[in-house]
JSON list of C-alpha atoms in Angstrom, two decimals:
[
{"chain": "Z", "resi": 1, "resn": "MET", "atom": "CA", "xyz": [57.25, 204.35, 19.49]},
{"chain": "Z", "resi": 2, "resn": "GLY", "atom": "CA", "xyz": [56.62, 206.24, 22.72]},
{"chain": "Z", "resi": 3, "resn": "ASN", "atom": "CA", "xyz": [55.95, 204.98, 26.20]},
{"chain": "Z", "resi": 4, "resn": "ALA", "atom": "CA", "xyz": [53.16, 202.39, 26.03]},
{"chain": "Z", "resi": 5, "resn": "ASP", "atom": "CA", "xyz": [51.22, 200.46, 28.64]},
{"chain": "Z", "resi": 6, "resn": "VAL", "atom": "CA", "xyz": [50.75, 197.20, 26.73]},
{"chain": "Z", "resi": 7, "resn": "ASN", "atom": "CA", "xyz": [48.28, 194.55, 27.88]},
{"chain": "Z", "resi": 8, "resn": "ILE", "atom": "CA", "xyz": [49.39, 190.90, 27.69]},
{"chain": "Z", "resi": 9, "resn": "GLU", "atom": "CA", "xyz": [46.07, 189.88, 26.09]},
{"chain": "Z", "resi": 10, "resn": "GLU", "atom": "CA", "xyz": [46.66, 192.42, 23.35]},
{"chain": "Z", "resi": 11, "resn": "LEU", "atom": "CA", "xyz": [50.14, 191.01, 22.73]},
{"chain": "Z", "resi": 12, "resn": "GLN", "atom": "CA", "xyz": [48.82, 187.44, 22.59]},
{"chain": "Z", "resi": 13, "resn": "THR", "atom": "CA", "xyz": [46.03, 188.49, 20.25]},
{"chain": "Z", "resi": 14, "resn": "PHE", "atom": "CA", "xyz": [48.45, 190.25, 17.91]},
{"chain": "Z", "resi": 15, "resn": "VAL", "atom": "CA", "xyz": [50.70, 187.17, 17.79]},
{"chain": "Z", "resi": 16, "resn": "GLU", "atom": "CA", "xyz": [47.70, 184.98, 16.93]},
{"chain": "Z", "resi": 17, "resn": "VAL", "atom": "CA", "xyz": [46.62, 187.37, 14.16]},
{"chain": "Z", "resi": 18, "resn": "ALA", "atom": "CA", "xyz": [50.16, 187.42, 12.77]},
{"chain": "Z", "resi": 19, "resn": "ASP", "atom": "CA", "xyz": [50.53, 183.64, 12.86]},
{"chain": "Z", "resi": 20, "resn": "ALA", "atom": "CA", "xyz": [47.01, 182.80, 11.66]},
{"chain": "Z", "resi": 21, "resn": "GLY", "atom": "CA", "xyz": [47.06, 185.37, 8.88]},
{"chain": "Z", "resi": 22, "resn": "GLY", "atom": "CA", "xyz": [43.79, 187.05, 9.74]},
{"chain": "Z", "resi": 23, "resn": "ILE", "atom": "CA", "xyz": [41.36, 188.20, 12.39]},
{"chain": "Z", "resi": 24, "resn": "SER", "atom": "CA", "xyz": [38.80, 185.43, 11.81]},
{"chain": "Z", "resi": 25, "resn": "PRO", "atom": "CA", "xyz": [41.22, 182.49, 12.22]},
{"chain": "Z", "resi": 26, "resn": "ALA", "atom": "CA", "xyz": [42.84, 184.24, 15.19]},
{"chain": "Z", "resi": 27, "resn": "ALA", "atom": "CA", "xyz": [39.43, 184.59, 16.83]},
{"chain": "Z", "resi": 28, "resn": "GLN", "atom": "CA", "xyz": [38.82, 180.87, 16.30]},
{"chain": "Z", "resi": 29, "resn": "ARG", "atom": "CA", "xyz": [42.15, 180.00, 17.90]},
{"chain": "Z", "resi": 30, "resn": "LEU", "atom": "CA", "xyz": [41.52, 182.27, 20.87]},
{"chain": "Z", "resi": 31, "resn": "GLY", "atom": "CA", "xyz": [37.92, 181.22, 21.27]},
{"chain": "Z", "resi": 32, "resn": "VAL", "atom": "CA", "xyz": [36.61, 184.80, 21.23]},
{"chain": "Z", "resi": 33, "resn": "ALA", "atom": "CA", "xyz": [34.51, 186.94, 18.89]},
{"chain": "Z", "resi": 34, "resn": "LYS", "atom": "CA", "xyz": [36.13, 188.66, 15.91]},
{"chain": "Z", "resi": 35, "resn": "SER", "atom": "CA", "xyz": [35.07, 192.02, 17.33]},
{"chain": "Z", "resi": 36, "resn": "ILE", "atom": "CA", "xyz": [37.13, 191.37, 20.47]},
{"chain": "Z", "resi": 37, "resn": "VAL", "atom": "CA", "xyz": [40.20, 190.56, 18.38]},
{"chain": "Z", "resi": 38, "resn": "SER", "atom": "CA", "xyz": [39.72, 193.74, 16.34]},
{"chain": "Z", "resi": 39, "resn": "ARG", "atom": "CA", "xyz": [39.37, 195.90, 19.48]},
{"chain": "Z", "resi": 40, "resn": "ARG", "atom": "CA", "xyz": [42.46, 194.41, 21.11]},
{"chain": "Z", "resi": 41, "resn": "LEU", "atom": "CA", "xyz": [44.47, 194.93, 17.95]},
{"chain": "Z", "resi": 42, "resn": "ALA", "atom": "CA", "xyz": [43.26, 198.52, 17.61]},
{"chain": "Z", "resi": 43, "resn": "ARG", "atom": "CA", "xyz": [44.14, 199.29, 21.25]},
{"chain": "Z", "resi": 44, "resn": "LEU", "atom": "CA", "xyz": [47.62, 197.81, 20.82]},
{"chain": "Z", "resi": 45, "resn": "GLU", "atom": "CA", "xyz": [48.28, 199.89, 17.71]},
{"chain": "Z", "resi": 46, "resn": "ALA", "atom": "CA", "xyz": [47.01, 203.01, 19.51]},
{"chain": "Z", "resi": 47, "resn": "GLU", "atom": "CA", "xyz": [49.22, 202.31, 22.54]},
{"chain": "Z", "resi": 48, "resn": "LEU", "atom": "CA", "xyz": [52.28, 201.75, 20.35]},
{"chain": "Z", "resi": 49, "resn": "GLY", "atom": "CA", "xyz": [51.46, 204.58, 17.97]},
{"chain": "Z", "resi": 50, "resn": "VAL", "atom": "CA", "xyz": [52.17, 202.47, 14.90]},
{"chain": "Z", "resi": 51, "resn": "GLN", "atom": "CA", "xyz": [50.20, 200.35, 12.44]},
{"chain": "Z", "resi": 52, "resn": "LEU", "atom": "CA", "xyz": [50.98, 196.66, 12.84]},
{"chain": "Z", "resi": 53, "resn": "VAL", "atom": "CA", "xyz": [48.73, 195.03, 10.23]},
{"chain": "Z", "resi": 54, "resn": "VAL", "atom": "CA", "xyz": [46.93, 195.98, 7.04]},
{"chain": "Z", "resi": 55, "resn": "ARG", "atom": "CA", "xyz": [43.77, 194.34, 5.73]},
{"chain": "Z", "resi": 56, "resn": "THR", "atom": "CA", "xyz": [43.99, 192.54, 2.39]},
{"chain": "Z", "resi": 57, "resn": "THR", "atom": "CA", "xyz": [41.53, 190.61, 0.24]},
{"chain": "Z", "resi": 58, "resn": "ARG", "atom": "CA", "xyz": [42.92, 187.40, 1.76]},
{"chain": "Z", "resi": 59, "resn": "GLY", "atom": "CA", "xyz": [42.94, 188.48, 5.39]},
{"chain": "Z", "resi": 60, "resn": "THR", "atom": "CA", "xyz": [45.64, 190.59, 7.02]},
{"chain": "Z", "resi": 61, "resn": "ALA", "atom": "CA", "xyz": [49.31, 191.23, 6.34]},
{"chain": "Z", "resi": 62, "resn": "LEU", "atom": "CA", "xyz": [51.98, 192.53, 8.70]},
{"chain": "Z", "resi": 63, "resn": "THR", "atom": "CA", "xyz": [53.51, 195.91, 8.12]},
{"chain": "Z", "resi": 64, "resn": "GLU", "atom": "CA", "xyz": [57.29, 196.25, 8.41]},
{"chain": "Z", "resi": 65, "resn": "ALA", "atom": "CA", "xyz": [56.85, 197.41, 12.01]},
{"chain": "Z", "resi": 66, "resn": "GLY", "atom": "CA", "xyz": [54.40, 194.57, 12.67]},
{"chain": "Z", "resi": 67, "resn": "ALA", "atom": "CA", "xyz": [56.80, 191.93, 11.36]},
{"chain": "Z", "resi": 68, "resn": "THR", "atom": "CA", "xyz": [59.55, 193.25, 13.65]},
{"chain": "Z", "resi": 69, "resn": "PHE", "atom": "CA", "xyz": [57.27, 193.58, 16.66]},
{"chain": "Z", "resi": 70, "resn": "ARG", "atom": "CA", "xyz": [55.77, 190.10, 16.21]},
{"chain": "Z", "resi": 71, "resn": "ASP", "atom": "CA", "xyz": [58.97, 188.32, 17.27]},
{"chain": "Z", "resi": 72, "resn": "TYR", "atom": "CA", "xyz": [59.40, 190.49, 20.36]},
{"chain": "Z", "resi": 73, "resn": "ALA", "atom": "CA", "xyz": [55.73, 190.05, 21.28]},
{"chain": "Z", "resi": 74, "resn": "ALA", "atom": "CA", "xyz": [55.93, 186.26, 20.90]},
{"chain": "Z", "resi": 75, "resn": "ARG", "atom": "CA", "xyz": [59.02, 186.07, 23.12]},
{"chain": "Z", "resi": 76, "resn": "ALA", "atom": "CA", "xyz": [57.37, 188.31, 25.73]},
{"chain": "Z", "resi": 77, "resn": "CYS", "atom": "CA", "xyz": [54.27, 186.11, 25.80]},
{"chain": "Z", "resi": 78, "resn": "ALA", "atom": "CA", "xyz": [56.40, 182.99, 26.13]},
{"chain": "Z", "resi": 79, "resn": "GLU", "atom": "CA", "xyz": [58.42, 184.49, 29.00]},
{"chain": "Z", "resi": 80, "resn": "ILE", "atom": "CA", "xyz": [55.27, 185.51, 30.86]},
{"chain": "Z", "resi": 81, "resn": "ALA", "atom": "CA", "xyz": [53.82, 182.02, 30.39]},
{"chain": "Z", "resi": 82, "resn": "VAL", "atom": "CA", "xyz": [57.00, 180.48, 31.82]},
{"chain": "Z", "resi": 83, "resn": "ALA", "atom": "CA", "xyz": [56.92, 182.91, 34.75]},
{"chain": "Z", "resi": 84, "resn": "LYS", "atom": "CA", "xyz": [53.34, 181.94, 35.53]},
{"chain": "Z", "resi": 85, "resn": "GLU", "atom": "CA", "xyz": [54.19, 178.25, 35.36]},
{"chain": "Z", "resi": 86, "resn": "THR", "atom": "CA", "xyz": [57.01, 178.62, 37.90]},
{"chain": "Z", "resi": 87, "resn": "MET", "atom": "CA", "xyz": [54.59, 180.09, 40.44]},
{"chain": "Z", "resi": 88, "resn": "LEU", "atom": "CA", "xyz": [52.05, 177.27, 40.18]},
{"chain": "Z", "resi": 89, "resn": "PRO", "atom": "CA", "xyz": [52.02, 174.28, 42.55]},
{"chain": "Z", "resi": 90, "resn": "ALA", "atom": "CA", "xyz": [53.71, 171.19, 41.13]},
{"chain": "Z", "resi": 91, "resn": "GLY", "atom": "CA", "xyz": [51.42, 169.17, 38.89]},
{"chain": "Z", "resi": 92, "resn": "GLU", "atom": "CA", "xyz": [48.80, 171.92, 38.52]},
{"chain": "Z", "resi": 93, "resn": "LEU", "atom": "CA", "xyz": [47.41, 172.05, 34.98]},
{"chain": "Z", "resi": 94, "resn": "ARG", "atom": "CA", "xyz": [46.49, 175.39, 33.45]},
{"chain": "Z", "resi": 95, "resn": "GLY", "atom": "CA", "xyz": [45.93, 177.01, 30.09]},
{"chain": "Z", "resi": 96, "resn": "ARG", "atom": "CA", "xyz": [43.46, 176.68, 27.24]},
{"chain": "Z", "resi": 97, "resn": "LEU", "atom": "CA", "xyz": [42.27, 173.39, 25.75]},
{"chain": "Z", "resi": 98, "resn": "ARG", "atom": "CA", "xyz": [40.19, 173.46, 22.57]},
{"chain": "Z", "resi": 99, "resn": "VAL", "atom": "CA", "xyz": [38.52, 170.17, 21.66]},
{"chain": "Z", "resi": 100, "resn": "ALA", "atom": "CA", "xyz": [36.43, 169.30, 18.59]},
{"chain": "Z", "resi": 101, "resn": "VAL", "atom": "CA", "xyz": [33.83, 166.60, 19.29]},
{"chain": "Z", "resi": 102, "resn": "PRO", "atom": "CA", "xyz": [31.09, 165.10, 17.07]},
{"chain": "Z", "resi": 103, "resn": "LEU", "atom": "CA", "xyz": [27.62, 166.39, 17.90]},
{"chain": "Z", "resi": 104, "resn": "SER", "atom": "CA", "xyz": [26.35, 162.81, 17.76]},
{"chain": "Z", "resi": 105, "resn": "PHE", "atom": "CA", "xyz": [28.76, 161.79, 20.54]},
{"chain": "Z", "resi": 106, "resn": "GLY", "atom": "CA", "xyz": [29.87, 164.75, 22.60]},
{"chain": "Z", "resi": 107, "resn": "PRO", "atom": "CA", "xyz": [26.91, 166.15, 24.60]},
{"chain": "Z", "resi": 108, "resn": "THR", "atom": "CA", "xyz": [26.10, 162.91, 26.41]},
{"chain": "Z", "resi": 109, "resn": "HIS", "atom": "CA", "xyz": [29.37, 160.98, 26.39]},
{"chain": "Z", "resi": 110, "resn": "PHE", "atom": "CA", "xyz": [32.20, 163.50, 26.31]},
{"chain": "Z", "resi": 111, "resn": "ALA", "atom": "CA", "xyz": [30.68, 166.46, 28.15]},
{"chain": "Z", "resi": 112, "resn": "PRO", "atom": "CA", "xyz": [30.73, 164.64, 31.53]},
{"chain": "Z", "resi": 113, "resn": "VAL", "atom": "CA", "xyz": [34.44, 163.91, 31.02]},
{"chain": "Z", "resi": 114, "resn": "LEU", "atom": "CA", "xyz": [35.16, 167.57, 30.32]},
{"chain": "Z", "resi": 115, "resn": "ALA", "atom": "CA", "xyz": [33.12, 168.62, 33.35]},
{"chain": "Z", "resi": 116, "resn": "GLU", "atom": "CA", "xyz": [35.13, 166.32, 35.61]},
{"chain": "Z", "resi": 117, "resn": "MET", "atom": "CA", "xyz": [38.38, 167.57, 34.08]},
{"chain": "Z", "resi": 118, "resn": "ALA", "atom": "CA", "xyz": [37.35, 171.17, 34.72]},
{"chain": "Z", "resi": 119, "resn": "ARG", "atom": "CA", "xyz": [36.49, 170.29, 38.33]},
{"chain": "Z", "resi": 120, "resn": "ARG", "atom": "CA", "xyz": [39.88, 168.68, 38.92]},
{"chain": "Z", "resi": 121, "resn": "HIS", "atom": "CA", "xyz": [41.84, 171.43, 37.17]},
{"chain": "Z", "resi": 122, "resn": "PRO", "atom": "CA", "xyz": [40.11, 174.76, 37.86]},
{"chain": "Z", "resi": 123, "resn": "LEU", "atom": "CA", "xyz": [42.95, 176.75, 36.25]},
{"chain": "Z", "resi": 124, "resn": "MET", "atom": "CA", "xyz": [42.22, 175.23, 32.84]},
{"chain": "Z", "resi": 125, "resn": "HIS", "atom": "CA", "xyz": [39.95, 176.94, 30.32]},
{"chain": "Z", "resi": 126, "resn": "ILE", "atom": "CA", "xyz": [38.26, 174.18, 28.30]},
{"chain": "Z", "resi": 127, "resn": "GLN", "atom": "CA", "xyz": [36.38, 174.96, 25.10]},
{"chain": "Z", "resi": 128, "resn": "ALA", "atom": "CA", "xyz": [34.46, 172.18, 23.35]},
{"chain": "Z", "resi": 129, "resn": "CYS", "atom": "CA", "xyz": [33.04, 172.55, 19.86]},
{"chain": "Z", "resi": 130, "resn": "TYR", "atom": "CA", "xyz": [30.26, 170.07, 19.07]},
{"chain": "Z", "resi": 131, "resn": "SER", "atom": "CA", "xyz": [29.83, 169.59, 15.34]},
{"chain": "Z", "resi": 132, "resn": "ASP", "atom": "CA", "xyz": [29.50, 166.67, 12.93]},
{"chain": "Z", "resi": 133, "resn": "ARG", "atom": "CA", "xyz": [31.52, 168.44, 10.24]},
{"chain": "Z", "resi": 134, "resn": "PHE", "atom": "CA", "xyz": [35.16, 167.52, 9.69]},
{"chain": "Z", "resi": 135, "resn": "VAL", "atom": "CA", "xyz": [37.33, 169.97, 11.63]},
{"chain": "Z", "resi": 136, "resn": "ASP", "atom": "CA", "xyz": [40.81, 170.95, 10.46]},
{"chain": "Z", "resi": 137, "resn": "LEU", "atom": "CA", "xyz": [42.73, 170.95, 13.76]},
{"chain": "Z", "resi": 138, "resn": "ILE", "atom": "CA", "xyz": [45.67, 173.00, 12.52]},
{"chain": "Z", "resi": 139, "resn": "ALA", "atom": "CA", "xyz": [43.81, 175.62, 10.49]},
{"chain": "Z", "resi": 140, "resn": "GLU", "atom": "CA", "xyz": [41.11, 176.16, 13.12]},
{"chain": "Z", "resi": 141, "resn": "GLY", "atom": "CA", "xyz": [43.39, 176.14, 16.15]},
{"chain": "Z", "resi": 142, "resn": "TYR", "atom": "CA", "xyz": [42.18, 173.01, 17.97]},
{"chain": "Z", "resi": 143, "resn": "ASP", "atom": "CA", "xyz": [44.41, 171.09, 20.36]},
{"chain": "Z", "resi": 144, "resn": "CYS", "atom": "CA", "xyz": [42.71, 167.74, 19.85]},
{"chain": "Z", "resi": 145, "resn": "ALA", "atom": "CA", "xyz": [39.58, 166.10, 18.47]},
{"chain": "Z", "resi": 146, "resn": "ILE", "atom": "CA", "xyz": [37.40, 163.06, 18.97]},
{"chain": "Z", "resi": 147, "resn": "ARG", "atom": "CA", "xyz": [36.75, 161.17, 15.74]},
{"chain": "Z", "resi": 148, "resn": "VAL", "atom": "CA", "xyz": [34.13, 158.47, 15.22]},
{"chain": "Z", "resi": 149, "resn": "GLY", "atom": "CA", "xyz": [34.88, 156.07, 12.38]},
{"chain": "Z", "resi": 150, "resn": "TYR", "atom": "CA", "xyz": [37.89, 155.22, 10.26]},
{"chain": "Z", "resi": 151, "resn": "LEU", "atom": "CA", "xyz": [40.77, 157.71, 10.28]},
{"chain": "Z", "resi": 152, "resn": "PRO", "atom": "CA", "xyz": [42.55, 158.65, 7.05]},
{"chain": "Z", "resi": 153, "resn": "ASP", "atom": "CA", "xyz": [46.32, 158.69, 6.90]},
{"chain": "Z", "resi": 154, "resn": "SER", "atom": "CA", "xyz": [47.59, 161.69, 8.83]},
{"chain": "Z", "resi": 155, "resn": "ASN", "atom": "CA", "xyz": [50.67, 163.10, 10.52]},
{"chain": "Z", "resi": 156, "resn": "LEU", "atom": "CA", "xyz": [48.58, 163.74, 13.63]},
{"chain": "Z", "resi": 157, "resn": "ILE", "atom": "CA", "xyz": [48.94, 161.52, 16.68]},
{"chain": "Z", "resi": 158, "resn": "ALA", "atom": "CA", "xyz": [45.89, 159.29, 17.21]},
{"chain": "Z", "resi": 159, "resn": "ARG", "atom": "CA", "xyz": [44.82, 157.08, 20.11]},
{"chain": "Z", "resi": 160, "resn": "ARG", "atom": "CA", "xyz": [42.01, 154.52, 19.92]},
{"chain": "Z", "resi": 161, "resn": "ILE", "atom": "CA", "xyz": [39.44, 155.09, 22.65]},
{"chain": "Z", "resi": 162, "resn": "GLY", "atom": "CA", "xyz": [37.18, 152.11, 22.02]},
{"chain": "Z", "resi": 163, "resn": "PRO", "atom": "CA", "xyz": [34.88, 150.33, 19.57]},
{"chain": "Z", "resi": 164, "resn": "ILE", "atom": "CA", "xyz": [31.41, 151.43, 18.51]},
{"chain": "Z", "resi": 165, "resn": "TYR", "atom": "CA", "xyz": [28.83, 148.76, 17.79]},
{"chain": "Z", "resi": 166, "resn": "GLY", "atom": "CA", "xyz": [25.77, 149.47, 15.69]},
{"chain": "Z", "resi": 167, "resn": "ARG", "atom": "CA", "xyz": [22.34, 148.09, 15.04]},
{"chain": "Z", "resi": 168, "resn": "LEU", "atom": "CA", "xyz": [19.78, 148.38, 12.28]},
{"chain": "Z", "resi": 169, "resn": "VAL", "atom": "CA", "xyz": [16.24, 149.32, 13.25]},
{"chain": "Z", "resi": 170, "resn": "ALA", "atom": "CA", "xyz": [13.03, 149.94, 11.34]},
{"chain": "Z", "resi": 171, "resn": "SER", "atom": "CA", "xyz": [9.53, 151.04, 12.23]},
{"chain": "Z", "resi": 172, "resn": "PRO", "atom": "CA", "xyz": [6.81, 148.37, 12.43]},
{"chain": "Z", "resi": 173, "resn": "ALA", "atom": "CA", "xyz": [4.98, 150.26, 9.67]},
{"chain": "Z", "resi": 174, "resn": "TYR", "atom": "CA", "xyz": [7.95, 149.87, 7.35]},
{"chain": "Z", "resi": 175, "resn": "ILE", "atom": "CA", "xyz": [8.27, 146.14, 8.09]},
{"chain": "Z", "resi": 176, "resn": "LYS", "atom": "CA", "xyz": [4.56, 145.71, 7.46]},
{"chain": "Z", "resi": 177, "resn": "ASN", "atom": "CA", "xyz": [4.65, 147.55, 4.14]},
{"chain": "Z", "resi": 178, "resn": "TYR", "atom": "CA", "xyz": [7.99, 146.39, 2.72]},
{"chain": "Z", "resi": 179, "resn": "GLY", "atom": "CA", "xyz": [8.87, 143.22, 4.58]},
{"chain": "Z", "resi": 180, "resn": "GLU", "atom": "CA", "xyz": [11.78, 142.37, 6.85]},
{"chain": "Z", "resi": 181, "resn": "PRO", "atom": "CA", "xyz": [15.26, 142.07, 5.32]},
{"chain": "Z", "resi": 182, "resn": "THR", "atom": "CA", "xyz": [16.65, 138.64, 6.14]},
{"chain": "Z", "resi": 183, "resn": "THR", "atom": "CA", "xyz": [20.17, 138.90, 4.72]},
{"chain": "Z", "resi": 184, "resn": "PRO", "atom": "CA", "xyz": [22.64, 141.76, 4.22]},
{"chain": "Z", "resi": 185, "resn": "GLU", "atom": "CA", "xyz": [22.15, 141.48, 0.47]},
{"chain": "Z", "resi": 186, "resn": "THR", "atom": "CA", "xyz": [18.41, 142.13, 0.72]},
{"chain": "Z", "resi": 187, "resn": "LEU", "atom": "CA", "xyz": [19.14, 145.49, 2.37]},
{"chain": "Z", "resi": 188, "resn": "LEU", "atom": "CA", "xyz": [20.01, 146.77, -1.10]},
{"chain": "Z", "resi": 189, "resn": "THR", "atom": "CA", "xyz": [16.33, 146.65, -2.06]},
{"chain": "Z", "resi": 190, "resn": "HIS", "atom": "CA", "xyz": [15.21, 148.64, 1.00]},
{"chain": "Z", "resi": 191, "resn": "GLN", "atom": "CA", "xyz": [15.10, 152.36, 1.70]},
{"chain": "Z", "resi": 192, "resn": "ALA", "atom": "CA", "xyz": [17.03, 153.95, 4.55]},
{"chain": "Z", "resi": 193, "resn": "LEU", "atom": "CA", "xyz": [17.54, 157.18, 6.42]},
{"chain": "Z", "resi": 194, "resn": "MET", "atom": "CA", "xyz": [21.14, 158.19, 5.79]},
{"chain": "Z", "resi": 195, "resn": "GLN", "atom": "CA", "xyz": [23.67, 160.54, 7.28]},
{"chain": "Z", "resi": 196, "resn": "GLY", "atom": "CA", "xyz": [25.70, 161.91, 4.40]},
{"chain": "Z", "resi": 197, "resn": "THR", "atom": "CA", "xyz": [27.05, 159.31, 1.98]},
{"chain": "Z", "resi": 198, "resn": "GLU", "atom": "CA", "xyz": [27.91, 156.18, 3.86]},
{"chain": "Z", "resi": 199, "resn": "THR", "atom": "CA", "xyz": [28.32, 152.45, 3.60]},
{"chain": "Z", "resi": 200, "resn": "TRP", "atom": "CA", "xyz": [27.45, 149.91, 6.26]},
{"chain": "Z", "resi": 201, "resn": "GLN", "atom": "CA", "xyz": [30.07, 147.41, 7.39]},
{"chain": "Z", "resi": 202, "resn": "LEU", "atom": "CA", "xyz": [28.21, 144.28, 8.54]},
{"chain": "Z", "resi": 203, "resn": "THR", "atom": "CA", "xyz": [29.77, 141.19, 10.09]},
{"chain": "Z", "resi": 204, "resn": "ASP", "atom": "CA", "xyz": [28.46, 137.67, 10.46]},
{"chain": "Z", "resi": 205, "resn": "GLY", "atom": "CA", "xyz": [30.94, 135.63, 12.42]},
{"chain": "Z", "resi": 206, "resn": "GLY", "atom": "CA", "xyz": [34.18, 135.93, 10.48]},
{"chain": "Z", "resi": 207, "resn": "ARG", "atom": "CA", "xyz": [32.47, 137.22, 7.33]},
{"chain": "Z", "resi": 208, "resn": "SER", "atom": "CA", "xyz": [32.46, 140.94, 6.60]},
{"chain": "Z", "resi": 209, "resn": "ILE", "atom": "CA", "xyz": [30.05, 142.52, 4.11]},
{"chain": "Z", "resi": 210, "resn": "THR", "atom": "CA", "xyz": [29.96, 146.08, 2.82]},
{"chain": "Z", "resi": 211, "resn": "VAL", "atom": "CA", "xyz": [26.51, 147.39, 1.91]},
{"chain": "Z", "resi": 212, "resn": "ARG", "atom": "CA", "xyz": [25.67, 150.72, 0.29]},
{"chain": "Z", "resi": 213, "resn": "PRO", "atom": "CA", "xyz": [21.96, 151.10, 1.03]},
{"chain": "Z", "resi": 214, "resn": "GLN", "atom": "CA", "xyz": [19.47, 153.18, -0.90]},
{"chain": "Z", "resi": 215, "resn": "GLY", "atom": "CA", "xyz": [18.84, 156.45, 0.93]},
{"chain": "Z", "resi": 216, "resn": "ALA", "atom": "CA", "xyz": [16.07, 158.75, -0.25]},
{"chain": "Z", "resi": 217, "resn": "LEU", "atom": "CA", "xyz": [16.34, 160.87, 2.89]},
{"chain": "Z", "resi": 218, "resn": "ARG", "atom": "CA", "xyz": [19.57, 162.23, 4.34]},
{"chain": "Z", "resi": 219, "resn": "ARG", "atom": "CA", "xyz": [20.53, 164.21, 7.41]},
{"chain": "Z", "resi": 220, "resn": "THR", "atom": "CA", "xyz": [23.65, 166.11, 8.43]},
{"chain": "Z", "resi": 221, "resn": "THR", "atom": "CA", "xyz": [23.34, 165.02, 12.07]},
{"chain": "Z", "resi": 222, "resn": "VAL", "atom": "CA", "xyz": [22.01, 161.91, 13.78]},
{"chain": "Z", "resi": 223, "resn": "ARG", "atom": "CA", "xyz": [21.51, 163.26, 17.25]},
{"chain": "Z", "resi": 224, "resn": "ARG", "atom": "CA", "xyz": [17.77, 162.63, 17.24]},
{"chain": "Z", "resi": 225, "resn": "TRP", "atom": "CA", "xyz": [15.46, 160.71, 14.93]},
{"chain": "Z", "resi": 226, "resn": "SER", "atom": "CA", "xyz": [11.77, 161.24, 15.53]},
{"chain": "Z", "resi": 227, "resn": "PRO", "atom": "CA", "xyz": [9.47, 158.36, 14.46]},
{"chain": "Z", "resi": 228, "resn": "PRO", "atom": "CA", "xyz": [6.45, 160.62, 13.89]},
{"chain": "Z", "resi": 229, "resn": "ARG", "atom": "CA", "xyz": [8.47, 162.45, 11.23]},
{"chain": "Z", "resi": 230, "resn": "TRP", "atom": "CA", "xyz": [10.09, 159.40, 9.64]},
{"chain": "Z", "resi": 231, "resn": "ARG", "atom": "CA", "xyz": [7.31, 156.84, 10.16]},
{"chain": "Z", "resi": 232, "resn": "GLY", "atom": "CA", "xyz": [7.24, 154.16, 7.51]},
{"chain": "Z", "resi": 233, "resn": "TRP", "atom": "CA", "xyz": [10.96, 154.33, 6.72]},
{"chain": "Z", "resi": 234, "resn": "ALA", "atom": "CA", "xyz": [13.87, 152.14, 7.71]},
{"chain": "Z", "resi": 235, "resn": "SER", "atom": "CA", "xyz": [16.36, 153.69, 10.11]},
{"chain": "Z", "resi": 236, "resn": "PRO", "atom": "CA", "xyz": [20.11, 153.77, 9.47]},
{"chain": "Z", "resi": 237, "resn": "ILE", "atom": "CA", "xyz": [22.62, 152.02, 11.66]},
{"chain": "Z", "resi": 238, "resn": "CYS", "atom": "CA", "xyz": [22.30, 153.39, 15.18]},
{"chain": "Z", "resi": 239, "resn": "PRO", "atom": "CA", "xyz": [25.67, 153.38, 17.00]},
{"chain": "Z", "resi": 240, "resn": "THR", "atom": "CA", "xyz": [25.03, 152.13, 20.51]},
{"chain": "Z", "resi": 241, "resn": "ALA", "atom": "CA", "xyz": [27.75, 154.49, 21.76]},
{"chain": "Z", "resi": 242, "resn": "SER", "atom": "CA", "xyz": [26.04, 157.57, 20.34]},
{"chain": "Z", "resi": 243, "resn": "PRO", "atom": "CA", "xyz": [23.44, 159.72, 22.09]},
{"chain": "Z", "resi": 244, "resn": "MET", "atom": "CA", "xyz": [20.99, 159.31, 19.23]},
{"chain": "Z", "resi": 245, "resn": "ARG", "atom": "CA", "xyz": [17.52, 158.87, 20.67]},
{"chain": "Z", "resi": 246, "resn": "ILE", "atom": "CA", "xyz": [14.80, 156.83, 18.99]},
{"chain": "Z", "resi": 247, "resn": "TRP", "atom": "CA", "xyz": [11.64, 157.84, 20.77]},
{"chain": "Z", "resi": 248, "resn": "PRO", "atom": "CA", "xyz": [9.68, 155.94, 21.89]},
{"chain": "Z", "resi": 249, "resn": "PRO", "atom": "CA", "xyz": [11.94, 152.86, 21.47]},
{"chain": "Z", "resi": 250, "resn": "ALA", "atom": "CA", "xyz": [9.03, 150.42, 21.78]},
{"chain": "Z", "resi": 251, "resn": "ARG", "atom": "CA", "xyz": [7.79, 151.53, 18.35]},
{"chain": "Z", "resi": 252, "resn": "TRP", "atom": "CA", "xyz": [10.90, 150.31, 16.54]},
{"chain": "Z", "resi": 253, "resn": "CYS", "atom": "CA", "xyz": [12.02, 146.85, 15.47]},
{"chain": "Z", "resi": 254, "resn": "ARG", "atom": "CA", "xyz": [15.62, 145.66, 15.51]}
]
């Protein structure tokens, strides 16, 4: 290796590629395009005059030089991060925060919280991913996530934010054609608009009932249900804490 003017971003990118095992997962962790990761990696290899990674069918693998350089690069990045921290005012937050948030909850309920956090801590770089798919925090490089519903057993640390209460609604046309369900059991004979495969947990005082309704129509997101498109059908449970809009609300029956 000759004299090289190495950029810290290039070092950080190389470490992410080495640890993630590929350019695509490294790009997800860094929150940048894959092309940017590739360019940074190419510049670093050109500056060092040595090949650090090789492409494989499963991603990328470190060369012998890359495996040796990875540890030095990681320590250098850590030392620079510590040096930056020592120069900041006490209590000042900085760095990157990647958050995964459900599309049915984030834009209206969580986005204002992130905006206020960004205002209070201008040195932070906050990246929010709004999606209703299940996100693997470790594999995709997220720092935290908001989950709506029951959590499976996990080694991750979880904190309960609050309850979500739901309601069942149907269009007047549906009630007119098929009648109004009067008990949880009668819901089994009705049609419903579903999100994925789900069951409804209904409570009546101290009694809890699980209902798996019939769903001829399904959606991958519940952010907006449009009555003109779904007229004549029963609506699924509408979480009152979600930003799902039923427009216009006067046309629906609870």
